[in-house]
Short mmCIF file of C-alpha atoms and ligand atoms in Angstrom, two decimals:
data_model
loop_
_atom_site.label_atom_id
_atom_site.label_comp_id
_atom_site.label_asym_id
_atom_site.label_seq_id
_atom_site.Cartn_x
_atom_site.Cartn_y
_atom_site.Cartn_z
CA MET A 1 85.34 113.14 115.09
CA ALA A 2 85.30 109.91 113.14
CA ILE A 3 86.80 106.48 113.43
CA ARG A 4 88.98 105.77 110.39
CA ASP A 5 90.08 102.43 108.97
CA ILE A 6 93.50 101.26 110.16
CA LEU A 7 95.72 99.85 107.40
CA VAL A 8 97.35 96.50 108.08
CA VAL A 9 100.32 94.69 106.58
CA PRO A 10 101.16 94.08 103.78
CA ASP A 11 99.46 97.34 102.65
CA PRO A 12 102.20 99.19 100.70
CA VAL A 13 100.97 102.56 102.03
CA LEU A 14 102.53 101.62 105.40
CA LYS A 15 105.94 101.73 103.68
CA GLN A 16 105.49 105.36 102.58
CA VAL A 17 107.66 108.06 104.10
CA SER A 18 105.60 110.80 105.77
CA THR A 19 106.27 114.49 105.10
CA PRO A 20 106.53 117.30 107.67
CA VAL A 21 103.44 119.33 108.51
CA GLU A 22 103.64 122.99 107.47
CA VAL A 23 101.13 124.45 109.89
CA VAL A 24 99.21 123.15 112.91
CA ASP A 25 95.72 124.42 112.09
CA ASP A 26 92.13 123.33 112.71
CA ALA A 27 92.24 120.88 109.79
CA LEU A 28 95.29 119.18 111.31
CA ARG A 29 93.64 119.17 114.76
CA ALA A 30 90.60 117.49 113.18
CA LEU A 31 92.93 114.80 111.79
CA MET A 32 94.52 114.36 115.25
CA ASP A 33 91.04 114.10 116.84
CA ASP A 34 90.10 111.36 114.37
CA MET A 35 93.39 109.57 114.99
CA LEU A 36 92.85 109.63 118.76
CA GLU A 37 89.30 108.33 118.46
CA THR A 38 90.48 105.61 116.05
CA MET A 39 93.29 104.63 118.43
CA TYR A 40 90.97 104.46 121.47
CA ALA A 41 88.43 102.38 119.54
CA ALA A 42 91.04 99.86 118.36
CA PRO A 43 92.13 99.92 121.27
CA GLY A 44 95.78 100.96 121.17
CA ILE A 45 98.28 103.26 122.89
CA GLY A 46 99.83 104.92 119.83
CA LEU A 47 98.94 105.66 116.21
CA ALA A 48 100.77 107.35 113.34
CA ALA A 49 98.83 109.17 110.60
CA ILE A 50 100.16 106.84 107.89
CA GLN A 51 98.29 103.99 109.64
CA ILE A 52 95.06 105.65 108.48
CA GLY A 53 96.61 106.39 105.09
CA VAL A 54 97.71 110.00 105.69
CA PRO A 55 101.46 110.47 104.95
CA LYS A 56 102.02 113.35 107.39
CA GLN A 57 104.39 113.46 110.37
CA VAL A 58 101.68 113.20 113.02
CA ILE A 59 101.40 110.80 115.96
CA VAL A 60 98.89 110.40 118.78
CA MET A 61 99.51 108.47 121.97
CA ASP A 62 97.94 107.77 125.35
CA LEU A 63 99.98 105.82 127.88
CA ALA A 64 97.55 106.20 130.80
CA ARG A 65 96.81 103.00 132.68
CA PRO A 66 93.19 101.73 132.56
CA GLU A 67 92.46 103.08 136.06
CA GLU A 68 93.85 106.53 135.21
CA PRO A 69 92.05 109.35 133.35
CA PRO A 70 92.95 109.64 129.65
CA GLN A 71 96.23 111.45 128.89
CA PRO A 72 96.20 112.09 125.14
CA GLN A 73 99.47 113.28 123.63
CA TYR A 74 99.97 114.71 120.15
CA PHE A 75 103.25 114.89 118.24
CA VAL A 76 103.69 116.88 115.04
CA ASN A 77 107.03 116.73 113.15
CA PRO A 78 108.75 114.84 115.98
CA GLU A 79 112.55 114.62 115.99
CA ILE A 80 114.92 112.61 118.15
CA LEU A 81 117.60 115.02 119.40
CA TRP A 82 119.52 112.42 121.39
CA ALA A 83 119.30 108.70 122.09
CA SER A 84 121.03 106.80 124.89
CA GLU A 85 123.65 104.22 124.06
CA ASP A 86 122.09 101.78 126.48
CA THR A 87 119.18 99.86 125.03
CA ALA A 88 116.20 98.05 126.49
CA PRO A 89 114.07 95.23 125.10
CA TYR A 90 110.27 95.50 124.98
CA GLU A 91 107.59 93.17 123.69
CA GLU A 92 106.00 95.37 121.00
CA GLY A 93 102.75 95.14 119.11
CA CYS A 94 101.17 97.33 116.43
CA LEU A 95 97.63 98.07 115.28
CA SER A 96 98.85 97.53 111.70
CA VAL A 97 100.16 94.06 112.61
CA PRO A 98 97.26 92.84 114.77
CA ASP A 99 97.80 90.08 117.34
CA ILE A 100 101.55 89.80 116.70
CA TYR A 101 103.94 90.62 119.55
CA ASP A 102 107.70 90.31 119.61
CA GLU A 103 110.70 91.75 121.38
CA VAL A 104 112.47 94.77 119.92
CA GLU A 105 115.59 96.40 121.38
CA ARG A 106 115.76 100.20 121.23
CA PRO A 107 117.62 103.04 122.98
CA ALA A 108 116.33 103.15 126.56
CA ARG A 109 116.08 106.97 126.71
CA VAL A 110 115.64 109.67 124.10
CA LYS A 111 115.33 113.43 123.96
CA LEU A 112 112.55 114.61 121.67
CA LYS A 113 111.43 117.77 119.97
CA TYR A 114 107.94 118.13 118.50
CA LEU A 115 104.98 120.46 118.05
CA ASN A 116 101.97 119.80 120.28
CA TYR A 117 98.21 120.08 119.59
CA GLN A 118 98.46 123.88 119.79
CA GLY A 119 101.50 123.97 117.50
CA GLN A 120 103.88 124.92 120.34
CA GLU A 121 107.39 123.47 120.32
CA VAL A 122 108.12 121.02 123.12
CA VAL A 123 111.47 119.48 124.07
CA GLU A 124 111.15 116.48 126.36
CA ASP A 125 113.00 113.46 127.71
CA ALA A 126 111.37 110.06 127.40
CA GLU A 127 112.14 106.74 129.02
CA GLY A 128 110.38 103.45 129.71
CA LEU A 129 107.18 102.82 127.75
CA TYR A 130 107.13 106.43 126.54
CA ALA A 131 110.55 106.00 124.89
CA VAL A 132 109.52 102.67 123.34
CA CYS A 133 106.25 104.00 122.00
CA ILE A 134 107.53 107.26 120.51
CA GLN A 135 110.38 105.43 118.74
CA HIS A 136 107.95 102.80 117.41
CA GLU A 137 105.56 105.51 116.15
CA MET A 138 108.36 107.60 114.64
CA ASP A 139 109.48 104.53 112.71
CA HIS A 140 106.03 104.52 111.06
CA LEU A 141 106.81 108.01 109.70
CA LYS A 142 109.81 106.47 107.90
CA GLY A 143 107.79 103.51 106.62
CA VAL A 144 109.35 101.14 109.15
CA LEU A 145 107.37 98.58 111.16
CA PHE A 146 108.49 96.80 114.31
CA ILE A 147 108.44 93.48 112.45
CA ASP A 148 111.18 94.90 110.19
CA TYR A 149 113.55 94.38 113.15
CA LEU A 150 112.72 90.67 113.34
CA SER A 151 114.24 87.85 111.32
CA ARG A 152 112.95 87.42 107.77
CA LEU A 153 111.27 84.18 108.81
CA LYS A 154 109.41 85.77 111.74
CA ARG A 155 108.41 88.76 109.61
CA ASP A 156 107.04 86.62 106.78
CA ARG A 157 105.18 84.50 109.29
CA ALA A 158 103.65 87.59 110.93
CA VAL A 159 102.46 89.00 107.60
CA ALA A 160 101.02 85.64 106.56
CA LYS A 161 99.13 85.39 109.86
CA VAL A 162 97.64 88.88 109.46
CA LYS A 163 96.62 88.12 105.83
CA LYS A 164 94.84 85.00 107.04
CA GLN A 165 93.00 86.95 109.77
CA VAL A 166 91.91 89.62 107.27
CA ARG A 167 90.56 86.97 104.88
CA ALA A 168 88.67 85.28 107.71
CA ALA A 169 87.11 88.56 108.94
NI1 LIG B 1 102.67 100.57 115.14
#
């Protein structure tokens, strides 16, 4: 396993649309292992492959609380089968937009379909933080960032702040 570099805004690669995975094999599992290690090191609770520059429909996530044992989750070619009409706000952040947090409103519940680490198809309902996180990560696969939901002013300000941090580092 290896820790990879996480791309940050305004890197144009983050705007790329990711393509479906054809087969869940050992090479893909190695990518998912690297993604998980990279996410834990950051630290973060979700990471899409495009955030390390790989335009494939792959997401890793771990929503365990600090006192709980790790609960890694892997999503290959995820699809939203259904989304609730009722929405919920959540203060989101993103490893590609470090130290910026703002409220985004999304469907409160979704039904998902994806392939897991073994390549088996899973259909699952998500709500709460799980629903927020999977929708945020699936946006990455379409080249969409949470700051894209904010006003132009807030978005420009966020990008400028990240640029400044990167220069200072
Ligand atoms: Ni993100």
